[in-house]
Tab-separated table of C-alpha atoms in Angstrom:
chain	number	residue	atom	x	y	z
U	1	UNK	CA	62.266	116.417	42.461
U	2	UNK	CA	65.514	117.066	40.268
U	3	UNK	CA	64.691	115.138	36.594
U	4	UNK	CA	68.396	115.525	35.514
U	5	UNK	CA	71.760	117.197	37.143
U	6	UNK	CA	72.859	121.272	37.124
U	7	UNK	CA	75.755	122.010	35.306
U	8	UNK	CA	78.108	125.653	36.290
U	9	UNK	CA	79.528	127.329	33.966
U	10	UNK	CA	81.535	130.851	35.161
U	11	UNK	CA	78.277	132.961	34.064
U	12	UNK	CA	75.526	130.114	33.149
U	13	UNK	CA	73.531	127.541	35.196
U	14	UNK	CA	72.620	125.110	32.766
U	15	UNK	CA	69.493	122.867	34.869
U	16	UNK	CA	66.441	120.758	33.487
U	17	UNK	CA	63.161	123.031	33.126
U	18	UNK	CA	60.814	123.786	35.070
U	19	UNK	CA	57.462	124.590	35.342
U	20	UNK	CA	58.644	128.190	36.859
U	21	UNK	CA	59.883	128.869	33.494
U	22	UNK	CA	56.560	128.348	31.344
U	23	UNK	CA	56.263	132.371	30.894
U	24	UNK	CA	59.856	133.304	30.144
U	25	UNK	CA	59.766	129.852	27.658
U	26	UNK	CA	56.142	131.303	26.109
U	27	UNK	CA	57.684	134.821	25.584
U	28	UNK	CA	61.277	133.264	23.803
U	29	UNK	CA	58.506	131.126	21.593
U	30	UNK	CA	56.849	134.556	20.858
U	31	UNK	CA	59.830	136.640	19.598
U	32	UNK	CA	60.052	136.873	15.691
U	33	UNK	CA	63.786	137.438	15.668
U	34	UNK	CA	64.407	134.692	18.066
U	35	UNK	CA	62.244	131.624	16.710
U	36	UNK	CA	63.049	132.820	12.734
U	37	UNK	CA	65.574	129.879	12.631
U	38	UNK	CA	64.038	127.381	15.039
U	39	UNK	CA	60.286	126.698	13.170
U	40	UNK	CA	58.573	130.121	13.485
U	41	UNK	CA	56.814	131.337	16.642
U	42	UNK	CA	54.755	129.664	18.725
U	43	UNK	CA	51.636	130.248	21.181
U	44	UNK	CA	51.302	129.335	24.579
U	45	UNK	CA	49.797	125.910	23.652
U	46	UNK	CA	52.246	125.080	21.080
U	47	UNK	CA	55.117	126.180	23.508
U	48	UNK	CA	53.334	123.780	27.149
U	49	UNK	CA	53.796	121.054	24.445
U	50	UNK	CA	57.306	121.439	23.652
U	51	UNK	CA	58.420	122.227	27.076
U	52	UNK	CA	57.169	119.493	28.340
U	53	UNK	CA	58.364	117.219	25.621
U	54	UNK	CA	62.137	118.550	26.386
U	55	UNK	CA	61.146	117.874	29.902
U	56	UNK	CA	60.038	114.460	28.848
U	57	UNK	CA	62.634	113.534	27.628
U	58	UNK	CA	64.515	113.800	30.786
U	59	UNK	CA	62.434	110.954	31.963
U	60	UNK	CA	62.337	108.992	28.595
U	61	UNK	CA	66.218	109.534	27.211
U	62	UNK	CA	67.634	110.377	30.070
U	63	UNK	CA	68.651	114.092	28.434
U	64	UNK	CA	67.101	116.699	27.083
U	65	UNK	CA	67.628	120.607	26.886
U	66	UNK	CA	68.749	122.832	29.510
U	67	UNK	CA	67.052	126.248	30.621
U	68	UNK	CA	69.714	128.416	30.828
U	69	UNK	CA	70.264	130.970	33.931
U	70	UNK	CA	72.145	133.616	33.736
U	71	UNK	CA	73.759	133.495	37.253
U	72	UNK	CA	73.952	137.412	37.310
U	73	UNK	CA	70.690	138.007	37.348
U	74	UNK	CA	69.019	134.926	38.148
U	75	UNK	CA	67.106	135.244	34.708
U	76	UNK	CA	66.137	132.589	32.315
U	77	UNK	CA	68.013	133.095	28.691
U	78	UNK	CA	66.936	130.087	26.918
U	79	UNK	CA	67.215	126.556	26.224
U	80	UNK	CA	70.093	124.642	25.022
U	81	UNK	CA	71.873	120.930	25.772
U	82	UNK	CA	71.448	117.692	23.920
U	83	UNK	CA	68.523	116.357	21.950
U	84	UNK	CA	67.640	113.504	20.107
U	85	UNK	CA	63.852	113.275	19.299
U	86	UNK	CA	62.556	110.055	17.515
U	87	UNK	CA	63.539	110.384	14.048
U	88	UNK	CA	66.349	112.760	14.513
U	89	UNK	CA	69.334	112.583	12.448
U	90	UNK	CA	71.784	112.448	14.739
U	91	UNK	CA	72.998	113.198	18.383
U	92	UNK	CA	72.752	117.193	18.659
U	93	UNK	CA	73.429	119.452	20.977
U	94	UNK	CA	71.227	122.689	20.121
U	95	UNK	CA	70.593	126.698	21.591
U	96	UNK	CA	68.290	128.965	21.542
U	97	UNK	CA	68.765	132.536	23.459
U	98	UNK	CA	66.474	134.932	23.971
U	99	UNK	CA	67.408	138.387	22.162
U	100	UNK	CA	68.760	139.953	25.062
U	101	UNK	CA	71.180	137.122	25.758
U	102	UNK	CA	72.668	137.782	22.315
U	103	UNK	CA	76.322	138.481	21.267
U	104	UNK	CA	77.206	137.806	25.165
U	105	UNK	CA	79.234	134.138	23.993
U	106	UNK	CA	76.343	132.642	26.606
U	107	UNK	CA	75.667	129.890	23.369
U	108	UNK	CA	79.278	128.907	23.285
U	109	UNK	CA	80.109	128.765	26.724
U	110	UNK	CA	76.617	126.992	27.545
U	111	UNK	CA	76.869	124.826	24.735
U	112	UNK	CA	80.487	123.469	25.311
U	113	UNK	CA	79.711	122.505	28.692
U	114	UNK	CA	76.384	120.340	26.932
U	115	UNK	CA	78.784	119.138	24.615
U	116	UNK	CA	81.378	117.648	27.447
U	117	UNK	CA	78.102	116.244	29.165
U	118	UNK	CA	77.300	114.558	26.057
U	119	UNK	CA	80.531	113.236	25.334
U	120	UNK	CA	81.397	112.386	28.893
U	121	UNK	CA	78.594	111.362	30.589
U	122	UNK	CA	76.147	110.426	27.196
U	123	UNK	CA	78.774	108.408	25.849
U	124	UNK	CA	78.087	110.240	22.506
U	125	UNK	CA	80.075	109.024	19.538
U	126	UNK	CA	79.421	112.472	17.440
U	127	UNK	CA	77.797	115.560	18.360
U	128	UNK	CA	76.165	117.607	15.628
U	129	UNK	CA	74.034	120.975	15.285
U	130	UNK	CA	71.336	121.210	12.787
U	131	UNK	CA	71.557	124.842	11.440
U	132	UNK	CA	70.027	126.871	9.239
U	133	UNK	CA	72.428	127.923	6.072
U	134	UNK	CA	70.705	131.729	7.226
U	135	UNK	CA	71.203	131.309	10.603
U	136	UNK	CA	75.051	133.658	10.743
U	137	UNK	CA	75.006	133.516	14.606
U	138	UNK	CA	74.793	130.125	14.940
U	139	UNK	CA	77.169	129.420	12.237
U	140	UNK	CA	79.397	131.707	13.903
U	141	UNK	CA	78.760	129.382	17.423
U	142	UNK	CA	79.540	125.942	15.816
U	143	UNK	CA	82.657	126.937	14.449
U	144	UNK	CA	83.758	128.653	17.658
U	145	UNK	CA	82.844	125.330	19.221
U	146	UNK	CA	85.064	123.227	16.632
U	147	UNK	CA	82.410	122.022	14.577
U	148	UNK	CA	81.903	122.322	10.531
U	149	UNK	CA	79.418	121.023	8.055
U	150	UNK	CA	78.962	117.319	8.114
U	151	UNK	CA	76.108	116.667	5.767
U	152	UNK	CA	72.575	117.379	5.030
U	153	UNK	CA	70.229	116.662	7.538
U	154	UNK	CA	66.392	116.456	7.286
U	155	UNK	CA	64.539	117.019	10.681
U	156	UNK	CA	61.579	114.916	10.705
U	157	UNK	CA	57.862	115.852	10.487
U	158	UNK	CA	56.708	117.991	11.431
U	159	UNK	CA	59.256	120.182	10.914
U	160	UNK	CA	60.796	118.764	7.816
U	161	UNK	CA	63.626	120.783	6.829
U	162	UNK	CA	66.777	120.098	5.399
U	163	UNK	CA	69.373	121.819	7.250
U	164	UNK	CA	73.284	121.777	7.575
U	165	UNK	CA	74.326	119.594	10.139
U	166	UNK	CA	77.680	121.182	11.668
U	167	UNK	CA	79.274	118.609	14.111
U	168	UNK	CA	82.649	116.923	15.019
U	169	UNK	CA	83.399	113.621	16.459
U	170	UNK	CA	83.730	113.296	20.356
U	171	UNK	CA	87.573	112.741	19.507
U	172	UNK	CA	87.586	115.789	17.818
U	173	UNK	CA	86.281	117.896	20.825
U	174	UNK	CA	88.028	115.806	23.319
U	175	UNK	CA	91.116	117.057	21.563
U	176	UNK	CA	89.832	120.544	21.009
U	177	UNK	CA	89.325	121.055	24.795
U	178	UNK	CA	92.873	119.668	25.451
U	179	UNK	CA	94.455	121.604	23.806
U	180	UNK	CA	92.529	124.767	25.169
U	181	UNK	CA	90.991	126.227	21.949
């Protein structure tokens, strides 16, 4: 039973999780480099509980994350697409790759076509990423994507971190994606 729709990209299938995907998910949630910048690693326990809250919020919001397949291989990369837990401050589209998925633009490219889902089909207003001020790569990804610091954000327990929310209106990237850029 399909929870939410499959979006193509030319090297990414961008599809709602599934339960297929628990070990490559529990391995991402396991790598130091990966999770430095997205609340620390996480066991198997810790990671069931997340992946099925993105998955649950297919059901409850209507959205959630993507697992990310790279169509090459047929290999899961990662999670990225449009979140909005209770308390969150504001209408994000996040990504996460695994290591081996780095430096390949697969966060761009996967992320701007969860940012035209958002904007198109959500109805989104604003789309924002809450980054790390460490986090270079993803710095690097939001401002390929059009975005630049908005304002402060605090992610709610029990995270609680203040964090740099990059963003731009869904003018903004509707005009951004006109004009090609």
């Amino acid at each position: 039973m399909a929870i939410g729709p499959t979006i193509e990209t030319e090297r990414l299938i961008l599809r709602p999780p599934r339960a297929e995907d628990f070990d490559s998910w529990c391995a991402f949630h396991a790598d130091e480099d990966v999770m430095r910048h997205l609340g620390g690693v996480q066991g198997p326990e810790l990671t069931w509980r997340s992946m099925c809250a993105m998955t649950g919020a297919w059901t409850i919001e209507g959205f959630s994350m993507f697992s990310v397949i790279e169509k090459a291989t047929g290999e899961w990369v990662g999670r990225l697409g449009p979140w909005r837990p209770y308390g969150w401050p504001g209408t994000e589209v996040g990504w996460g790759l695994v290591r081996s998925a780095w430096g390949k633009g697969y966060a761009s490219e996967g992320a701007a076509a969860a940012m035209d889902y958002a904007v198109d089909i959500l109805g989104w207003d604003e789309v924002i990423h809450t980054i790390d001020p460490a986090n270079a790569g993803s710095i690097r990804v939001a401002e390929r994507l059009g975005s630049r610091v908005l304002r402060q954000a605090t992610l709610p327990a029990p995270l609680i971190l203040t964090l740099d929310a990059y963003g731009q209106s869904a003018d903004e990237w509707r005009a951004r994606r006109i004009k090609g850029a």
